[in-house]
């Protein structure tokens, strides 16, 4: 993969594709993680005296028209505050202001542009050749084959990866290619079907796979346990059984049940004591799981093991986060909900690396080649 250090960037006009797709409410950024993670590359370019046109998508607006609800304005304001630098918001790719006002500019939402989602070559060409160099640093969007994430990289005279993308790939590879054993993955979330490829891929890499959430329910049912009225994917039972036969899947022995997700009360039950009307909303981190995590040298975490947003069902995810924070292993976490749980229960610095990717993180960990990384020669 071509990197920043491979190019002479001094005094260049640079188009920098970031993933500034952050949660926004009432025109305010709720979680600036993706913005702060993009700052090192921006600073690197400012120090090289570059003029920088930042670009990103935000949400999923209709293409072809401006929509205030998907405007980059709140992102521009937040970034400007974080880096203490003036930032002009540029409304159109045809604007004569590009590279002619502030040193750092931000283009309006790329997904307003016709052709972005369809990987239109003409749009890719325009984005790629607005400046002298096209830099791609949007790891969170590297799994999308779109004009700014694929065609532009292919058509740029000079294109390379930014510092965030370089760091993401190096960190994720530590758990894929240069992994230290014992390697434990925690894969949780509501549906096994959305994580099937990940679990299947990790089955050949990891020593243990701890499961939680609805995924654990499906595995438990495949092993003959009664999971009551809990969320289960019945059409995945056979697949779960096959995966379980690898001997790497670690199931909970105690679960936290209630009548409803809105219940203020929960009960901890042994897994063989779940009744037909129970719903499982959390799991207990068993001593076996804790021991496995303590002796692991590499830990990968994707998905909260319980409904941690609700107080009665947060204990399992809380215990898990604390155990990872106290571990000496190289720990890697990814996915929006996982990072939200980390922010809630521990400090992000207590995990060795938190990925900015959601879908991109999953696909990379499934062993897929991401289109943007491939276009960059990675
Ligand atoms: C994400 O949030 O996962 C990325 O920004 C990609 O967004 P998308 O799923 O709308 O393409």
mmCIF file of C-alpha atoms and ligand atoms in Angstrom:
data_model
loop_
_atom_site.group_PDB
_atom_site.id
_atom_site.type_symbol
_atom_site.label_atom_id
_atom_site.label_comp_id
_atom_site.label_asym_id
_atom_site.label_seq_id
_atom_site.Cartn_x
_atom_site.Cartn_y
_atom_site.Cartn_z
ATOM 1 C CA UNK A 1 0.000 0.000 0.000
ATOM 2 C CA UNK A 2 1.380 3.428 -0.947
ATOM 3 C CA UNK A 3 1.925 5.632 2.119
ATOM 4 C CA UNK A 4 2.316 9.363 2.835
ATOM 5 C CA UNK A 5 6.057 9.005 3.264
ATOM 6 C CA UNK A 6 6.330 7.657 -0.307
ATOM 7 C CA UNK A 7 5.309 11.024 -1.816
ATOM 8 C CA UNK A 8 6.825 14.495 -1.809
ATOM 9 C CA UNK A 9 3.891 16.503 -0.495
ATOM 10 C CA UNK A 10 5.513 19.891 0.236
ATOM 11 C CA UNK A 11 3.337 22.818 -0.893
ATOM 12 C CA UNK A 12 0.926 20.559 -2.775
ATOM 13 C CA UNK A 13 -2.831 20.921 -3.187
ATOM 14 C CA UNK A 14 -4.255 17.786 -1.632
ATOM 15 C CA UNK A 15 -7.705 16.205 -1.682
ATOM 16 C CA UNK A 16 -8.031 14.131 1.486
ATOM 17 C CA UNK A 17 -10.871 11.569 1.718
ATOM 18 C CA UNK A 18 -11.784 10.964 5.371
ATOM 19 C CA UNK A 19 -14.569 9.071 7.095
ATOM 20 C CA UNK A 20 -16.215 11.861 9.078
ATOM 21 C CA UNK A 21 -19.490 9.963 9.210
ATOM 22 C CA UNK A 22 -20.198 10.727 12.882
ATOM 23 C CA UNK A 23 -23.429 10.639 14.901
ATOM 24 C CA UNK A 24 -25.147 14.044 14.927
ATOM 25 C CA UNK A 25 -28.113 15.251 16.941
ATOM 26 C CA UNK A 26 -29.579 18.772 16.878
ATOM 27 C CA UNK A 27 -26.708 19.866 14.619
ATOM 28 C CA UNK A 28 -24.107 18.784 17.182
ATOM 29 C CA UNK A 29 -21.560 15.987 16.912
ATOM 30 C CA UNK A 30 -22.284 13.347 19.578
ATOM 31 C CA UNK A 31 -19.079 11.325 19.265
ATOM 32 C CA UNK A 32 -16.060 13.002 17.614
ATOM 33 C CA UNK A 33 -13.857 9.861 17.572
ATOM 34 C CA UNK A 34 -13.673 9.638 13.783
ATOM 35 C CA UNK A 35 -12.851 13.351 13.607
ATOM 36 C CA UNK A 36 -10.049 13.184 16.188
ATOM 37 C CA UNK A 37 -8.686 10.032 14.537
ATOM 38 C CA UNK A 38 -8.344 11.977 11.273
ATOM 39 C CA UNK A 39 -6.372 14.833 12.817
ATOM 40 C CA UNK A 40 -2.816 13.365 12.515
ATOM 41 C CA UNK A 41 -3.015 13.225 8.703
ATOM 42 C CA UNK A 42 -4.503 16.736 8.503
ATOM 43 C CA UNK A 43 -1.706 18.074 10.738
ATOM 44 C CA UNK A 44 0.937 16.221 8.733
ATOM 45 C CA UNK A 45 -0.286 17.958 5.556
ATOM 46 C CA UNK A 46 -0.565 21.377 7.203
ATOM 47 C CA UNK A 47 3.031 21.008 8.419
ATOM 48 C CA UNK A 48 4.067 20.281 4.828
ATOM 49 C CA UNK A 49 2.432 23.556 3.854
ATOM 50 C CA UNK A 50 -0.212 21.833 1.763
ATOM 51 C CA UNK A 51 -3.603 23.291 0.941
ATOM 52 C CA UNK A 52 -6.119 20.641 1.910
ATOM 53 C CA UNK A 53 -9.616 19.937 0.640
ATOM 54 C CA UNK A 54 -11.178 17.423 3.038
ATOM 55 C CA UNK A 55 -14.006 15.240 1.780
ATOM 56 C CA UNK A 56 -16.351 12.761 3.459
ATOM 57 C CA UNK A 57 -19.824 11.316 3.324
ATOM 58 C CA UNK A 58 -22.279 11.761 6.177
ATOM 59 C CA UNK A 59 -25.224 9.403 6.581
ATOM 60 C CA UNK A 60 -27.208 8.166 3.632
ATOM 61 C CA UNK A 61 -28.917 11.159 1.920
ATOM 62 C CA UNK A 62 -30.648 11.084 -1.479
ATOM 63 C CA UNK A 63 -28.154 11.938 -4.179
ATOM 64 C CA UNK A 64 -28.517 14.969 -6.444
ATOM 65 C CA UNK A 65 -29.695 17.558 -3.908
ATOM 66 C CA UNK A 66 -28.491 19.405 -0.829
ATOM 67 C CA UNK A 67 -30.249 18.316 2.372
ATOM 68 C CA UNK A 68 -29.562 20.385 5.493
ATOM 69 C CA UNK A 69 -30.081 17.287 7.659
ATOM 70 C CA UNK A 70 -26.985 15.717 6.114
ATOM 71 C CA UNK A 71 -24.853 18.858 5.859
ATOM 72 C CA UNK A 72 -21.203 18.647 6.912
ATOM 73 C CA UNK A 73 -21.573 21.999 8.765
ATOM 74 C CA UNK A 74 -21.585 20.481 12.305
ATOM 75 C CA UNK A 75 -18.520 18.403 11.370
ATOM 76 C CA UNK A 76 -16.695 21.465 9.993
ATOM 77 C CA UNK A 77 -17.406 23.351 13.229
ATOM 78 C CA UNK A 78 -16.274 20.475 15.435
ATOM 79 C CA UNK A 79 -13.086 19.854 13.462
ATOM 80 C CA UNK A 80 -12.291 23.565 13.464
ATOM 81 C CA UNK A 81 -12.679 23.594 17.269
ATOM 82 C CA UNK A 82 -10.505 20.471 17.695
ATOM 83 C CA UNK A 83 -7.608 21.613 15.546
ATOM 84 C CA UNK A 84 -8.040 25.295 16.300
ATOM 85 C CA UNK A 85 -7.927 26.166 12.621
ATOM 86 C CA UNK A 86 -10.371 28.005 10.391
ATOM 87 C CA UNK A 87 -12.203 25.699 7.970
ATOM 88 C CA UNK A 88 -14.318 26.842 5.031
ATOM 89 C CA UNK A 89 -17.211 24.646 3.979
ATOM 90 C CA UNK A 90 -17.225 24.331 0.175
ATOM 91 C CA UNK A 91 -20.636 23.747 -1.379
ATOM 92 C CA UNK A 92 -19.697 22.430 -4.782
ATOM 93 C CA UNK A 93 -16.875 20.584 -6.473
ATOM 94 C CA UNK A 94 -17.063 23.274 -9.198
ATOM 95 C CA UNK A 95 -16.448 26.112 -6.730
ATOM 96 C CA UNK A 96 -13.615 28.480 -7.669
ATOM 97 C CA UNK A 97 -12.928 28.823 -3.915
ATOM 98 C CA UNK A 98 -11.320 25.390 -3.779
ATOM 99 C CA UNK A 99 -7.690 25.833 -2.596
ATOM 100 C CA UNK A 100 -8.226 29.611 -2.669
ATOM 101 C CA UNK A 101 -9.562 30.519 0.777
ATOM 102 C CA UNK A 102 -8.526 28.900 4.072
ATOM 103 C CA UNK A 103 -5.644 26.382 4.131
ATOM 104 C CA UNK A 104 -8.090 23.681 5.229
ATOM 105 C CA UNK A 105 -11.452 23.367 3.522
ATOM 106 C CA UNK A 106 -14.198 20.770 3.799
ATOM 107 C CA UNK A 107 -16.401 19.804 0.859
ATOM 108 C CA UNK A 108 -20.117 19.301 1.475
ATOM 109 C CA UNK A 109 -21.375 15.721 1.810
ATOM 110 C CA UNK A 110 -19.957 13.559 -0.989
ATOM 111 C CA UNK A 111 -23.227 11.606 -1.117
ATOM 112 C CA UNK A 112 -25.060 14.711 -2.401
ATOM 113 C CA UNK A 113 -23.052 14.186 -5.609
ATOM 114 C CA UNK A 114 -24.643 12.179 -8.404
ATOM 115 C CA UNK A 115 -22.445 9.179 -9.120
ATOM 116 C CA UNK A 116 -20.716 8.878 -5.734
ATOM 117 C CA UNK A 117 -22.588 5.743 -4.694
ATOM 118 C CA UNK A 118 -22.336 4.197 -8.177
ATOM 119 C CA UNK A 119 -18.556 4.554 -8.340
ATOM 120 C CA UNK A 120 -18.982 6.881 -11.335
ATOM 121 C CA UNK A 121 -15.682 7.212 -13.186
ATOM 122 C CA UNK A 122 -16.227 10.814 -14.252
ATOM 123 C CA UNK A 123 -16.868 11.898 -10.650
ATOM 124 C CA UNK A 124 -13.908 9.819 -9.490
ATOM 125 C CA UNK A 125 -11.728 11.599 -12.043
ATOM 126 C CA UNK A 126 -12.903 15.040 -10.886
ATOM 127 C CA UNK A 127 -12.226 14.260 -7.233
ATOM 128 C CA UNK A 128 -8.870 12.681 -7.981
ATOM 129 C CA UNK A 129 -7.590 15.541 -10.083
ATOM 130 C CA UNK A 130 -8.880 18.612 -8.208
ATOM 131 C CA UNK A 131 -5.518 18.802 -6.519
ATOM 132 C CA UNK A 132 -2.043 17.415 -7.148
ATOM 133 C CA UNK A 133 -2.464 14.390 -4.893
ATOM 134 C CA UNK A 134 -5.403 12.247 -3.684
ATOM 135 C CA UNK A 135 -5.033 10.830 -0.186
ATOM 136 C CA UNK A 136 -7.391 8.191 1.132
ATOM 137 C CA UNK A 137 -7.644 7.940 4.908
ATOM 138 C CA UNK A 138 -11.257 6.772 5.306
ATOM 139 C CA UNK A 139 -10.768 3.276 6.741
ATOM 140 C CA UNK A 140 -14.418 3.164 7.880
ATOM 141 C CA UNK A 141 -15.526 3.451 4.250
ATOM 142 C CA UNK A 142 -12.803 1.333 2.632
ATOM 143 C CA UNK A 143 -15.304 -1.514 2.072
ATOM 144 C CA UNK A 144 -17.474 0.694 -0.179
ATOM 145 C CA UNK A 145 -16.712 0.700 -3.900
ATOM 146 C CA UNK A 146 -17.764 4.304 -4.559
ATOM 147 C CA UNK A 147 -16.416 7.212 -6.614
ATOM 148 C CA UNK A 148 -14.422 8.737 -3.733
ATOM 149 C CA UNK A 149 -13.302 5.407 -2.269
ATOM 150 C CA UNK A 150 -12.370 3.534 -5.413
ATOM 151 C CA UNK A 151 -12.585 5.279 -8.786
ATOM 152 C CA UNK A 152 -10.785 8.404 -7.528
ATOM 153 C CA UNK A 153 -7.901 6.336 -6.136
ATOM 154 C CA UNK A 154 -7.591 4.474 -9.422
ATOM 155 C CA UNK A 155 -7.617 7.632 -11.507
ATOM 156 C CA UNK A 156 -5.395 9.905 -9.416
ATOM 157 C CA UNK A 157 -1.970 10.833 -10.784
ATOM 158 C CA UNK A 158 -0.692 10.306 -7.248
ATOM 159 C CA UNK A 159 -2.692 8.515 -4.557
ATOM 160 C CA UNK A 160 -1.695 7.101 -1.204
ATOM 161 C CA UNK A 161 -3.045 6.027 2.187
ATOM 162 C CA UNK A 162 -3.145 8.438 5.109
ATOM 163 C CA UNK A 163 -1.802 7.830 8.615
ATOM 164 C CA UNK A 164 -5.084 6.480 10.038
ATOM 165 C CA UNK A 165 -5.500 3.898 7.305
ATOM 166 C CA UNK A 166 -1.881 2.817 7.790
ATOM 167 C CA UNK A 167 -2.435 2.442 11.550
ATOM 168 C CA UNK A 168 -5.718 0.557 11.106
ATOM 169 C CA UNK A 169 -4.210 -1.949 8.683
ATOM 170 C CA UNK A 170 -1.121 -2.511 10.865
ATOM 171 C CA UNK A 171 -3.219 -2.995 14.012
ATOM 172 C CA UNK A 172 -5.782 -5.292 12.413
ATOM 173 C CA UNK A 173 -3.033 -7.364 10.839
ATOM 174 C CA UNK A 174 -1.609 -7.993 14.312
ATOM 175 C CA UNK A 175 -4.722 -10.066 14.979
ATOM 176 C CA UNK A 176 -4.809 -11.654 11.536
ATOM 177 C CA UNK A 177 -1.341 -12.272 10.224
ATOM 178 C CA UNK A 178 1.226 -11.777 12.992
ATOM 179 C CA UNK A 179 -1.015 -12.977 15.804
ATOM 180 C CA UNK A 180 0.406 -14.098 19.157
ATOM 181 C CA UNK A 181 -1.297 -17.125 20.748
ATOM 182 C CA UNK A 182 -3.415 -17.771 22.735
ATOM 183 C CA UNK A 183 -5.754 -15.678 20.586
ATOM 184 C CA UNK A 184 -9.284 -15.139 21.938
ATOM 185 C CA UNK A 185 -12.095 -13.503 19.987
ATOM 186 C CA UNK A 186 -15.280 -12.242 21.608
ATOM 187 C CA UNK A 187 -18.014 -12.145 19.000
ATOM 188 C CA UNK A 188 -21.396 -10.952 20.114
ATOM 189 C CA UNK A 189 -24.363 -8.971 18.896
ATOM 190 C CA UNK A 190 -27.902 -9.831 17.998
ATOM 191 C CA UNK A 191 -27.584 -11.981 14.890
ATOM 192 C CA UNK A 192 -25.287 -14.834 14.009
ATOM 193 C CA UNK A 193 -26.119 -14.338 10.304
ATOM 194 C CA UNK A 194 -24.406 -10.919 10.229
ATOM 195 C CA UNK A 195 -21.254 -12.325 11.866
ATOM 196 C CA UNK A 196 -21.201 -15.755 10.288
ATOM 197 C CA UNK A 197 -18.293 -15.061 7.949
ATOM 198 C CA UNK A 198 -16.338 -13.489 10.792
ATOM 199 C CA UNK A 199 -16.868 -16.471 13.103
ATOM 200 C CA UNK A 200 -16.058 -18.900 10.282
ATOM 201 C CA UNK A 201 -12.846 -17.010 9.436
ATOM 202 C CA UNK A 202 -11.781 -16.747 13.085
ATOM 203 C CA UNK A 203 -12.440 -20.442 13.589
ATOM 204 C CA UNK A 204 -9.244 -21.067 11.651
ATOM 205 C CA UNK A 205 -7.255 -18.310 13.410
ATOM 206 C CA UNK A 206 -8.383 -18.019 17.023
ATOM 207 C CA UNK A 207 -7.855 -20.479 19.882
ATOM 208 C CA UNK A 208 -11.124 -19.522 21.612
ATOM 209 C CA UNK A 209 -14.280 -17.729 20.506
ATOM 210 C CA UNK A 210 -16.431 -16.384 23.346
ATOM 211 C CA UNK A 211 -19.968 -15.680 22.155
ATOM 212 C CA UNK A 212 -22.605 -13.409 23.648
ATOM 213 C CA UNK A 213 -25.842 -11.611 22.809
ATOM 214 C CA UNK A 214 -28.364 -13.185 20.445
ATOM 215 C CA UNK A 215 -25.462 -15.053 18.845
ATOM 216 C CA UNK A 216 -24.915 -16.983 22.101
ATOM 217 C CA UNK A 217 -28.641 -17.795 22.271
ATOM 218 C CA UNK A 218 -28.508 -19.446 18.855
ATOM 219 C CA UNK A 219 -25.423 -21.463 19.856
ATOM 220 C CA UNK A 220 -27.066 -22.447 23.160
ATOM 221 C CA UNK A 221 -30.199 -23.633 21.377
ATOM 222 C CA UNK A 222 -28.077 -25.610 18.911
ATOM 223 C CA UNK A 223 -26.655 -27.464 21.937
ATOM 224 C CA UNK A 224 -30.111 -28.361 23.207
ATOM 225 C CA UNK A 225 -30.519 -25.673 25.886
ATOM 226 C CA UNK A 226 -33.885 -24.044 26.447
ATOM 227 C CA UNK A 227 -33.504 -20.314 25.729
ATOM 228 C CA UNK A 228 -37.186 -19.516 26.342
ATOM 229 C CA UNK A 229 -38.411 -16.575 24.310
ATOM 230 C CA UNK A 230 -34.955 -15.121 23.723
ATOM 231 C CA UNK A 231 -33.838 -13.761 20.373
ATOM 232 C CA UNK A 232 -32.734 -16.756 18.293
ATOM 233 C CA UNK A 233 -32.160 -17.335 14.585
ATOM 234 C CA UNK A 234 -33.798 -20.685 14.056
ATOM 235 C CA UNK A 235 -32.566 -20.990 10.478
ATOM 236 C CA UNK A 236 -28.977 -20.759 11.744
ATOM 237 C CA UNK A 237 -29.172 -23.580 14.286
ATOM 238 C CA UNK A 238 -27.543 -26.188 12.050
ATOM 239 C CA UNK A 239 -24.754 -23.824 11.037
ATOM 240 C CA UNK A 240 -24.198 -22.940 14.698
ATOM 241 C CA UNK A 241 -23.953 -26.654 15.506
ATOM 242 C CA UNK A 242 -21.304 -27.139 12.818
ATOM 243 C CA UNK A 243 -19.304 -24.164 14.058
ATOM 244 C CA UNK A 244 -19.565 -25.411 17.642
ATOM 245 C CA UNK A 245 -18.021 -28.716 16.625
ATOM 246 C CA UNK A 246 -14.704 -26.927 16.042
ATOM 247 C CA UNK A 247 -14.365 -26.962 19.828
ATOM 248 C CA UNK A 248 -13.407 -23.291 20.002
ATOM 249 C CA UNK A 249 -16.769 -21.741 20.856
ATOM 250 C CA UNK A 250 -17.121 -20.871 24.542
ATOM 251 C CA UNK A 251 -20.726 -20.667 25.747
ATOM 252 C CA UNK A 252 -21.979 -18.880 28.884
ATOM 253 C CA UNK A 253 -22.965 -21.049 31.860
ATOM 254 C CA UNK A 254 -25.065 -18.338 33.520
ATOM 255 C CA UNK A 255 -27.421 -15.882 31.842
ATOM 256 C CA UNK A 256 -29.380 -12.824 32.927
ATOM 257 C CA UNK A 257 -33.076 -13.076 32.132
ATOM 258 C CA UNK A 258 -36.163 -10.870 32.386
ATOM 259 C CA UNK A 259 -39.724 -10.753 31.026
ATOM 260 C CA UNK A 260 -39.053 -7.774 28.835
ATOM 261 C CA UNK A 261 -36.209 -5.561 27.650
ATOM 262 C CA UNK A 262 -37.890 -2.670 29.485
ATOM 263 C CA UNK A 263 -37.958 -4.542 32.767
ATOM 264 C CA UNK A 264 -36.219 -2.929 35.761
ATOM 265 C CA UNK A 265 -35.469 -6.307 37.282
ATOM 266 C CA UNK A 266 -33.332 -9.168 36.077
ATOM 267 C CA UNK A 267 -32.529 -12.631 37.400
ATOM 268 C CA UNK A 268 -29.319 -14.601 36.984
ATOM 269 C CA UNK A 269 -29.937 -18.242 36.078
ATOM 270 C CA UNK A 270 -27.829 -21.267 35.331
ATOM 271 C CA UNK A 271 -28.158 -22.038 31.668
ATOM 272 C CA UNK A 272 -30.032 -25.275 32.370
ATOM 273 C CA UNK A 273 -32.627 -23.374 34.459
ATOM 274 C CA UNK A 274 -34.011 -21.012 31.816
ATOM 275 C CA UNK A 275 -37.817 -21.265 31.626
ATOM 276 C CA UNK A 276 -39.958 -21.183 28.507
ATOM 277 C CA UNK A 277 -41.115 -17.618 29.186
ATOM 278 C CA UNK A 278 -37.641 -16.176 29.976
ATOM 279 C CA UNK A 279 -35.793 -13.799 27.690
ATOM 280 C CA UNK A 280 -31.998 -13.671 27.905
ATOM 281 C CA UNK A 281 -30.623 -10.107 27.746
ATOM 282 C CA UNK A 282 -27.137 -10.535 29.171
ATOM 283 C CA UNK A 283 -24.618 -13.215 30.088
ATOM 284 C CA UNK A 284 -22.381 -13.679 33.074
ATOM 285 C CA UNK A 285 -18.685 -13.662 32.282
ATOM 286 C CA UNK A 286 -17.894 -17.139 33.611
ATOM 287 C CA UNK A 287 -14.677 -17.900 35.500
ATOM 288 C CA UNK A 288 -13.653 -20.047 32.530
ATOM 289 C CA UNK A 289 -14.069 -17.047 30.205
ATOM 290 C CA UNK A 290 -12.130 -14.792 32.599
ATOM 291 C CA UNK A 291 -9.289 -17.309 32.821
ATOM 292 C CA UNK A 292 -9.139 -17.634 29.039
ATOM 293 C CA UNK A 293 -9.027 -13.850 28.654
ATOM 294 C CA UNK A 294 -6.369 -13.467 31.364
ATOM 295 C CA UNK A 295 -4.048 -15.953 29.681
ATOM 296 C CA UNK A 296 -4.604 -14.639 26.140
ATOM 297 C CA UNK A 297 -1.862 -12.783 24.278
ATOM 298 C CA UNK A 298 -4.226 -11.433 21.614
ATOM 299 C CA UNK A 299 -7.856 -10.415 22.167
ATOM 300 C CA UNK A 300 -10.309 -9.325 19.494
ATOM 301 C CA UNK A 301 -13.650 -7.864 20.609
ATOM 302 C CA UNK A 302 -16.639 -7.215 18.368
ATOM 303 C CA UNK A 303 -20.126 -6.817 19.817
ATOM 304 C CA UNK A 304 -21.509 -6.219 23.329
ATOM 305 C CA UNK A 305 -22.471 -9.436 25.134
ATOM 306 C CA UNK A 306 -25.645 -7.968 26.645
ATOM 307 C CA UNK A 307 -28.065 -5.082 26.231
ATOM 308 C CA UNK A 308 -25.558 -2.794 27.970
ATOM 309 C CA UNK A 309 -27.554 0.388 27.304
ATOM 310 C CA UNK A 310 -30.068 -0.847 29.922
ATOM 311 C CA UNK A 311 -28.891 -0.894 33.530
ATOM 312 C CA UNK A 312 -30.241 -4.388 34.446
ATOM 313 C CA UNK A 313 -28.392 -5.957 31.503
ATOM 314 C CA UNK A 314 -25.051 -4.150 31.503
ATOM 315 C CA UNK A 315 -23.047 -6.282 33.948
ATOM 316 C CA UNK A 316 -21.669 -8.805 31.450
ATOM 317 C CA UNK A 317 -20.369 -6.189 29.009
ATOM 318 C CA UNK A 318 -19.024 -4.130 31.929
ATOM 319 C CA UNK A 319 -17.125 -7.157 33.336
ATOM 320 C CA UNK A 320 -15.801 -7.975 29.886
ATOM 321 C CA UNK A 321 -14.561 -4.425 29.256
ATOM 322 C CA UNK A 322 -12.827 -4.369 32.667
ATOM 323 C CA UNK A 323 -11.200 -7.760 32.057
ATOM 324 C CA UNK A 324 -9.869 -6.580 28.690
ATOM 325 C CA UNK A 325 -8.655 -3.319 30.243
ATOM 326 C CA UNK A 326 -6.700 -5.303 32.870
ATOM 327 C CA UNK A 327 -5.234 -7.739 30.375
ATOM 328 C CA UNK A 328 -1.651 -7.542 29.131
ATOM 329 C CA UNK A 329 -2.686 -8.937 25.729
ATOM 330 C CA UNK A 330 -2.694 -6.968 22.505
ATOM 331 C CA UNK A 331 -6.396 -6.070 22.459
ATOM 332 C CA UNK A 332 -8.286 -4.913 19.421
ATOM 333 C CA UNK A 333 -11.889 -3.691 19.365
ATOM 334 C CA UNK A 334 -14.121 -2.590 16.514
ATOM 335 C CA UNK A 335 -17.716 -1.806 15.641
ATOM 336 C CA UNK A 336 -19.871 1.135 16.708
ATOM 337 C CA UNK A 337 -21.608 -0.562 19.658
ATOM 338 C CA UNK A 338 -18.384 -2.077 20.971
ATOM 339 C CA UNK A 339 -16.670 1.304 21.012
ATOM 340 C CA UNK A 340 -19.748 2.826 22.689
ATOM 341 C CA UNK A 341 -19.489 0.144 25.412
ATOM 342 C CA UNK A 342 -15.764 0.833 25.839
ATOM 343 C CA UNK A 343 -16.483 4.552 26.194
ATOM 344 C CA UNK A 344 -19.135 3.783 28.792
ATOM 345 C CA UNK A 345 -17.236 1.359 31.017
ATOM 346 C CA UNK A 346 -13.501 1.928 30.590
ATOM 347 C CA UNK A 347 -11.061 4.297 28.942
ATOM 348 C CA UNK A 348 -10.309 3.821 25.249
ATOM 349 C CA UNK A 349 -6.581 3.901 26.077
ATOM 350 C CA UNK A 350 -7.048 0.687 28.070
ATOM 351 C CA UNK A 351 -7.598 -1.185 24.793
ATOM 352 C CA UNK A 352 -4.505 -1.500 22.597
ATOM 353 C CA UNK A 353 -6.381 -0.419 19.470
ATOM 354 C CA UNK A 354 -9.964 0.706 18.798
ATOM 355 C CA UNK A 355 -10.820 0.639 15.119
ATOM 356 C CA UNK A 356 -12.832 3.465 13.555
ATOM 357 C CA UNK A 357 -14.474 0.948 11.217
ATOM 358 C CA UNK A 358 -17.875 -0.685 11.548
ATOM 359 C CA UNK A 359 -18.664 -2.653 8.385
ATOM 360 C CA UNK A 360 -15.097 -2.126 7.139
ATOM 361 C CA UNK A 361 -13.682 -3.596 10.361
ATOM 362 C CA UNK A 362 -15.904 -6.664 10.051
ATOM 363 C CA UNK A 363 -15.055 -7.248 6.400
ATOM 364 C CA UNK A 364 -11.321 -6.810 7.002
ATOM 365 C CA UNK A 365 -11.427 -9.266 9.917
ATOM 366 C CA UNK A 366 -13.390 -11.694 7.725
ATOM 367 C CA UNK A 367 -10.295 -11.748 5.509
ATOM 368 C CA UNK A 368 -11.908 -9.805 2.658
ATOM 369 C CA UNK A 369 -9.949 -7.503 0.405
ATOM 370 C CA UNK A 370 -11.371 -4.001 0.788
ATOM 371 C CA UNK A 371 -11.754 -2.148 -2.558
ATOM 372 C CA UNK A 372 -10.009 1.060 -1.435
ATOM 373 C CA UNK A 373 -7.042 -0.815 0.028
ATOM 374 C CA UNK A 374 -6.742 -2.903 -3.106
ATOM 375 C CA UNK A 375 -6.837 0.259 -5.283
ATOM 376 C CA UNK A 376 -3.989 1.669 -3.162
ATOM 377 C CA UNK A 377 -1.905 -1.386 -3.962
ATOM 378 C CA UNK A 378 -2.468 -2.993 -0.546
HETATM 379 C C1 LIG B 1 -19.759 3.511 8.553
HETATM 380 O O1 LIG B 1 -20.289 4.277 9.365
HETATM 381 O O2 LIG B 1 -19.674 2.283 8.769
HETATM 382 C C2 LIG B 1 -19.104 4.095 7.339
HETATM 383 O O3 LIG B 1 -19.002 5.469 7.421
HETATM 384 C C3 LIG B 1 -19.799 3.650 6.082
HETATM 385 O O4 LIG B 1 -21.076 4.186 6.027
HETATM 386 P P1 LIG B 1 -22.184 3.470 5.115
HETATM 387 O O5 LIG B 1 -22.513 2.169 5.758
HETATM 388 O O6 LIG B 1 -23.337 4.426 5.061
HETATM 389 O O7 LIG B 1 -21.567 3.256 3.744
#
